[in-house]
Amino acid sequence: MELIQDGCDVLLHLDAKRQYLVRVRSGEEFHTHKGVVRLGELIGKPYGVRVESSLGTVFHAFKPLPRDYAVKFARRTQIIYPKDMALIILYAGIGPGSRVVEAGTGSAALTSILAHHVKPTGHVYSYEIREELLEAARRNLERAGVLDYVTLKLGDVTQSIEETSVDAVVLDLATPWLVVGNAWKALKPSGVFASFSPTIEQVVKTVEALKASGFANIETFECMIRRYQVEAGRTRPETLTIAHTGYLTFARKTEG
């Protein structure tokens, strides 16, 4: 049984909308509108344990999942939502041993998910043009425990990609169509190009560039999910939902 250690992270779960990623340290407290949680009392307890706040509110101290780190990272930029991250992992075929080029590091939310899936023998090469974002990204990846599987790079992939024979190129950029040529050079035959774009105009330009460059199996998706409130006799979809966030375009590099 894995026990909570001093200096480890836990996800304090109250309900689906109130979850807090906190670091457990002896003598420290976490203050919420539902009372104070004494974090030191969690040390030596198993993950999933119930803990009461000073006001008697019950939380559960779960072991954080990769998605918990991704959505709760300190950030200055908008992140790709977990629903879209999941589709990227599946349709880009990213798994243990994959070598992936990513561009648009931002807070490293997607980077952390890519790194989690390529370990222990794969690697993510993540490009960012804004130097001021890289240090925060590094801290986030270190906290998530995946920094060893990522190389953070200050660079513009519309100009060049240094890596070759990679399994996937994943883009979260304003102009992905300008990267298609360099992505072709970086990918191994049958490798996957993947891009996230907020607007359909970006998608059209990207797909046209992919066709002109010889990519095949070009597909674009919009992923929407709906959370349900489940109670006997009162089950219904929640009023607020995450609908459109962007479009995902995938393509495969051909040979010959």
Short mmCIF file of C-alpha atoms in Angstrom, two decimals:
data_model
loop_
_atom_site.label_atom_id
_atom_site.label_comp_id
_atom_site.label_asym_id
_atom_site.label_seq_id
_atom_site.Cartn_x
_atom_site.Cartn_y
_atom_site.Cartn_z
CA MET A 1 0.00 0.00 0.00
CA GLU A 2 1.39 3.38 -1.02
CA LEU A 3 1.45 5.90 1.81
CA ILE A 4 1.45 9.69 1.74
CA GLN A 5 4.93 11.05 2.43
CA ASP A 6 6.14 14.42 3.68
CA GLY A 7 6.73 16.58 0.59
CA CYS A 8 4.37 14.63 -1.69
CA ASP A 9 1.37 16.07 -3.52
CA VAL A 10 -2.23 15.08 -2.84
CA LEU A 11 -5.48 16.01 -4.52
CA LEU A 12 -7.91 17.14 -1.83
CA HIS A 13 -11.29 16.20 -3.28
CA LEU A 14 -14.52 17.71 -2.01
CA ASP A 15 -16.64 17.24 -5.14
CA ALA A 16 -16.22 17.25 -8.92
CA LYS A 17 -15.84 21.03 -9.03
CA ARG A 18 -13.82 21.57 -5.86
CA GLN A 19 -10.50 19.74 -5.92
CA TYR A 20 -7.21 21.17 -4.72
CA LEU A 21 -3.68 20.07 -5.62
CA VAL A 22 -1.58 20.65 -2.50
CA ARG A 23 1.84 19.61 -1.22
CA VAL A 24 1.84 17.81 2.11
CA ARG A 25 4.32 19.17 4.64
CA SER A 26 4.54 18.57 8.35
CA GLY A 27 3.08 21.44 10.37
CA GLU A 28 1.40 23.14 7.40
CA GLU A 29 -2.31 23.81 6.87
CA PHE A 30 -4.53 24.25 3.84
CA HIS A 31 -7.25 26.88 4.25
CA THR A 32 -10.57 26.59 2.41
CA HIS A 33 -14.04 28.08 2.75
CA LYS A 34 -14.98 24.70 4.23
CA GLY A 35 -12.42 24.95 7.02
CA VAL A 36 -8.74 24.21 7.63
CA VAL A 37 -7.11 20.90 6.70
CA ARG A 38 -4.01 19.98 8.73
CA LEU A 39 -1.76 18.53 6.05
CA GLY A 40 0.74 16.99 8.45
CA GLU A 41 -1.95 14.61 9.69
CA LEU A 42 -1.98 12.96 6.25
CA ILE A 43 1.65 11.79 6.48
CA GLY A 44 1.84 8.01 6.75
CA LYS A 45 -1.81 7.55 5.73
CA PRO A 46 -2.81 5.70 2.53
CA TYR A 47 -3.90 7.67 -0.53
CA GLY A 48 -7.68 7.95 -0.67
CA VAL A 49 -7.98 8.51 3.08
CA ARG A 50 -10.81 10.64 4.47
CA VAL A 51 -9.78 13.81 6.26
CA GLU A 52 -12.00 16.28 8.09
CA SER A 53 -11.49 20.03 8.06
CA SER A 54 -11.79 22.18 11.18
CA LEU A 55 -15.47 22.71 10.26
CA GLY A 56 -16.16 18.99 9.91
CA THR A 57 -16.20 18.92 6.10
CA VAL A 58 -14.94 15.62 4.69
CA PHE A 59 -12.29 15.64 1.96
CA HIS A 60 -10.53 12.67 0.36
CA ALA A 61 -6.77 12.84 -0.18
CA PHE A 62 -6.21 11.16 -3.55
CA LYS A 63 -2.95 10.53 -5.35
CA PRO A 64 -2.88 13.08 -8.21
CA LEU A 65 -3.37 11.74 -11.73
CA PRO A 66 -1.47 13.20 -14.70
CA ARG A 67 -4.60 15.13 -15.71
CA ASP A 68 -4.76 16.73 -12.24
CA TYR A 69 -1.31 18.21 -12.68
CA ALA A 70 -2.08 19.31 -16.24
CA VAL A 71 -5.24 21.26 -15.40
CA LYS A 72 -3.95 22.72 -12.13
CA PHE A 73 -0.50 23.89 -13.23
CA ALA A 74 0.37 27.51 -12.56
CA ARG A 75 -0.14 29.08 -15.97
CA ARG A 76 -0.18 32.30 -17.96
CA THR A 77 -1.65 30.81 -21.13
CA GLN A 78 -4.80 28.89 -22.02
CA ILE A 79 -4.30 25.12 -21.95
CA ILE A 80 -5.65 22.36 -24.16
CA TYR A 81 -8.46 20.60 -22.29
CA PRO A 82 -8.07 16.96 -21.16
CA LYS A 83 -10.73 15.81 -23.63
CA ASP A 84 -8.58 17.10 -26.50
CA MET A 85 -5.36 15.80 -24.95
CA ALA A 86 -6.87 12.31 -24.84
CA LEU A 87 -7.74 12.43 -28.53
CA ILE A 88 -4.22 13.61 -29.38
CA ILE A 89 -2.65 10.69 -27.49
CA LEU A 90 -4.95 8.17 -29.19
CA TYR A 91 -4.90 9.46 -32.77
CA ALA A 92 -1.18 10.28 -32.75
CA GLY A 93 -0.39 6.80 -31.44
CA ILE A 94 1.77 8.15 -28.63
CA GLY A 95 2.99 5.56 -26.15
CA PRO A 96 6.07 4.22 -24.35
CA GLY A 97 9.16 4.82 -26.46
CA SER A 98 7.61 7.45 -28.75
CA ARG A 99 9.74 10.42 -29.78
CA VAL A 100 7.53 13.49 -30.03
CA VAL A 101 8.13 17.06 -31.12
CA GLU A 102 5.72 19.52 -29.54
CA ALA A 103 5.45 23.24 -30.25
CA GLY A 104 3.67 25.79 -28.11
CA THR A 105 4.87 24.65 -24.68
CA GLY A 106 3.05 27.35 -22.71
CA SER A 107 2.58 26.12 -19.14
CA ALA A 108 3.52 22.55 -20.24
CA ALA A 109 0.09 21.07 -19.55
CA LEU A 110 0.00 19.05 -22.78
CA THR A 111 3.75 18.50 -22.51
CA SER A 112 3.28 16.73 -19.18
CA ILE A 113 0.64 14.39 -20.63
CA LEU A 114 2.81 13.58 -23.65
CA ALA A 115 5.76 12.90 -21.34
CA HIS A 116 3.68 10.64 -19.11
CA HIS A 117 2.75 8.49 -22.10
CA VAL A 118 6.20 8.25 -23.73
CA LYS A 119 8.08 7.22 -20.58
CA PRO A 120 10.19 5.32 -19.68
CA THR A 121 12.10 5.10 -22.98
CA GLY A 122 10.59 7.87 -25.12
CA HIS A 123 11.15 11.61 -25.14
CA VAL A 124 9.34 14.89 -25.83
CA TYR A 125 11.13 17.83 -27.48
CA SER A 126 9.02 20.88 -26.69
CA TYR A 127 9.55 24.21 -28.50
CA GLU A 128 8.45 27.61 -27.20
CA ILE A 129 9.19 31.03 -28.70
CA ARG A 130 8.57 32.97 -25.46
CA GLU A 131 11.55 32.53 -23.18
CA GLU A 132 9.68 33.87 -20.14
CA LEU A 133 7.35 30.84 -20.20
CA LEU A 134 10.04 28.17 -20.13
CA GLU A 135 11.05 28.43 -16.47
CA ALA A 136 7.44 28.07 -15.28
CA ALA A 137 7.03 25.13 -17.66
CA ARG A 138 10.15 23.53 -16.20
CA ARG A 139 8.82 23.90 -12.65
CA ASN A 140 5.47 22.41 -13.64
CA LEU A 141 7.09 19.40 -15.31
CA GLU A 142 9.34 18.84 -12.32
CA ARG A 143 6.36 18.88 -9.96
CA ALA A 144 4.54 16.37 -12.17
CA GLY A 145 7.59 14.10 -12.08
CA VAL A 146 8.17 13.99 -15.85
CA LEU A 147 10.94 16.55 -16.44
CA ASP A 148 13.46 13.79 -17.23
CA TYR A 149 11.44 12.86 -20.32
CA VAL A 150 11.28 16.39 -21.76
CA THR A 151 13.77 18.70 -23.45
CA LEU A 152 12.52 22.30 -23.37
CA LYS A 153 13.75 24.33 -26.33
CA LEU A 154 13.62 28.04 -27.12
CA GLY A 155 12.90 28.06 -30.83
CA ASP A 156 10.48 28.69 -33.69
CA VAL A 157 9.31 25.54 -35.50
CA THR A 158 8.11 27.62 -38.44
CA GLN A 159 11.82 28.19 -39.09
CA SER A 160 13.27 24.76 -38.29
CA ILE A 161 12.88 21.54 -36.30
CA GLU A 162 16.18 20.02 -35.24
CA GLU A 163 14.94 16.49 -34.55
CA THR A 164 14.49 13.87 -37.26
CA SER A 165 12.73 10.51 -37.53
CA VAL A 166 10.22 11.35 -34.80
CA ASP A 167 6.93 9.52 -34.32
CA ALA A 168 4.72 12.59 -34.00
CA VAL A 169 4.70 16.36 -34.30
CA VAL A 170 2.07 18.00 -32.08
CA LEU A 171 1.26 21.69 -32.50
CA ASP A 172 -0.65 24.24 -30.44
CA LEU A 173 0.19 27.29 -32.52
CA ALA A 174 -1.60 30.14 -34.26
CA THR A 175 -0.16 29.20 -37.68
CA PRO A 176 0.26 25.40 -37.89
CA TRP A 177 0.17 25.48 -41.70
CA LEU A 178 3.55 27.24 -41.64
CA VAL A 179 5.06 24.22 -39.87
CA VAL A 180 3.85 21.53 -42.29
CA GLY A 181 7.06 21.51 -44.35
CA ASN A 182 9.34 21.25 -41.33
CA ALA A 183 7.06 18.63 -39.77
CA TRP A 184 7.41 16.52 -42.93
CA LYS A 185 11.21 16.63 -42.61
CA ALA A 186 11.11 15.76 -38.90
CA LEU A 187 8.67 12.85 -39.10
CA LYS A 188 9.55 9.26 -39.89
CA PRO A 189 7.49 7.65 -42.68
CA SER A 190 3.97 6.95 -41.38
CA GLY A 191 4.54 9.45 -38.55
CA VAL A 192 1.66 11.61 -37.35
CA PHE A 193 1.11 15.34 -37.69
CA ALA A 194 -1.35 16.69 -35.09
CA SER A 195 -2.51 20.25 -34.53
CA PHE A 196 -5.00 22.03 -32.28
CA SER A 197 -6.68 25.13 -33.71
CA PRO A 198 -9.41 27.30 -32.16
CA THR A 199 -10.91 28.43 -35.50
CA ILE A 200 -12.01 26.63 -38.65
CA GLU A 201 -10.11 29.12 -40.83
CA GLN A 202 -6.86 27.85 -39.29
CA VAL A 203 -7.95 24.28 -39.99
CA VAL A 204 -8.66 24.98 -43.67
CA LYS A 205 -5.22 26.52 -44.21
CA THR A 206 -3.55 23.64 -42.39
CA VAL A 207 -5.39 20.93 -44.31
CA GLU A 208 -4.60 22.58 -47.64
CA ALA A 209 -0.91 22.71 -46.69
CA LEU A 210 -0.98 19.06 -45.63
CA LYS A 211 -2.51 18.00 -48.95
CA ALA A 212 0.03 20.03 -50.92
CA SER A 213 2.92 18.45 -49.00
CA GLY A 214 1.85 14.85 -49.63
CA PHE A 215 0.33 13.91 -46.27
CA ALA A 216 -2.51 11.38 -46.29
CA ASN A 217 -5.21 10.10 -43.93
CA ILE A 218 -6.08 13.71 -43.07
CA GLU A 219 -8.86 14.01 -40.49
CA THR A 220 -10.31 16.85 -38.43
CA PHE A 221 -12.38 16.42 -35.27
CA GLU A 222 -14.22 18.52 -32.76
CA CYS A 223 -14.43 16.78 -29.37
CA MET A 224 -17.25 17.63 -26.97
CA ILE A 225 -18.14 15.97 -23.69
CA ARG A 226 -21.07 16.30 -21.33
CA ARG A 227 -20.93 15.57 -17.62
CA TYR A 228 -24.03 14.02 -16.04
CA GLN A 229 -25.51 14.57 -12.62
CA VAL A 230 -26.58 11.06 -11.64
CA GLU A 231 -29.23 10.54 -8.95
CA ALA A 232 -32.00 7.96 -8.86
CA GLY A 233 -35.03 9.50 -10.55
CA ARG A 234 -33.23 12.81 -11.19
CA THR A 235 -30.43 11.99 -13.64
CA ARG A 236 -29.77 14.76 -16.13
CA PRO A 237 -26.91 16.49 -17.94
CA GLU A 238 -25.24 19.26 -15.99
CA THR A 239 -26.28 22.77 -16.97
CA LEU A 240 -22.74 23.96 -17.62
CA THR A 241 -20.59 21.89 -19.97
CA ILE A 242 -17.36 22.13 -21.94
CA ALA A 243 -18.46 22.17 -25.55
CA HIS A 244 -16.35 23.69 -28.32
CA THR A 245 -12.72 24.32 -27.41
CA GLY A 246 -11.09 23.85 -30.79
CA TYR A 247 -10.46 21.56 -33.74
CA LEU A 248 -7.96 18.72 -33.92
CA THR A 249 -6.37 17.86 -37.25
CA PHE A 250 -4.35 14.69 -37.84
CA ALA A 251 -2.40 13.45 -40.86
CA ARG A 252 0.13 10.72 -41.72
CA LYS A 253 3.40 11.14 -43.56
CA THR A 254 3.60 9.02 -46.71
CA GLU A 255 6.66 7.36 -48.21
CA GLY A 256 7.67 7.76 -51.83
#
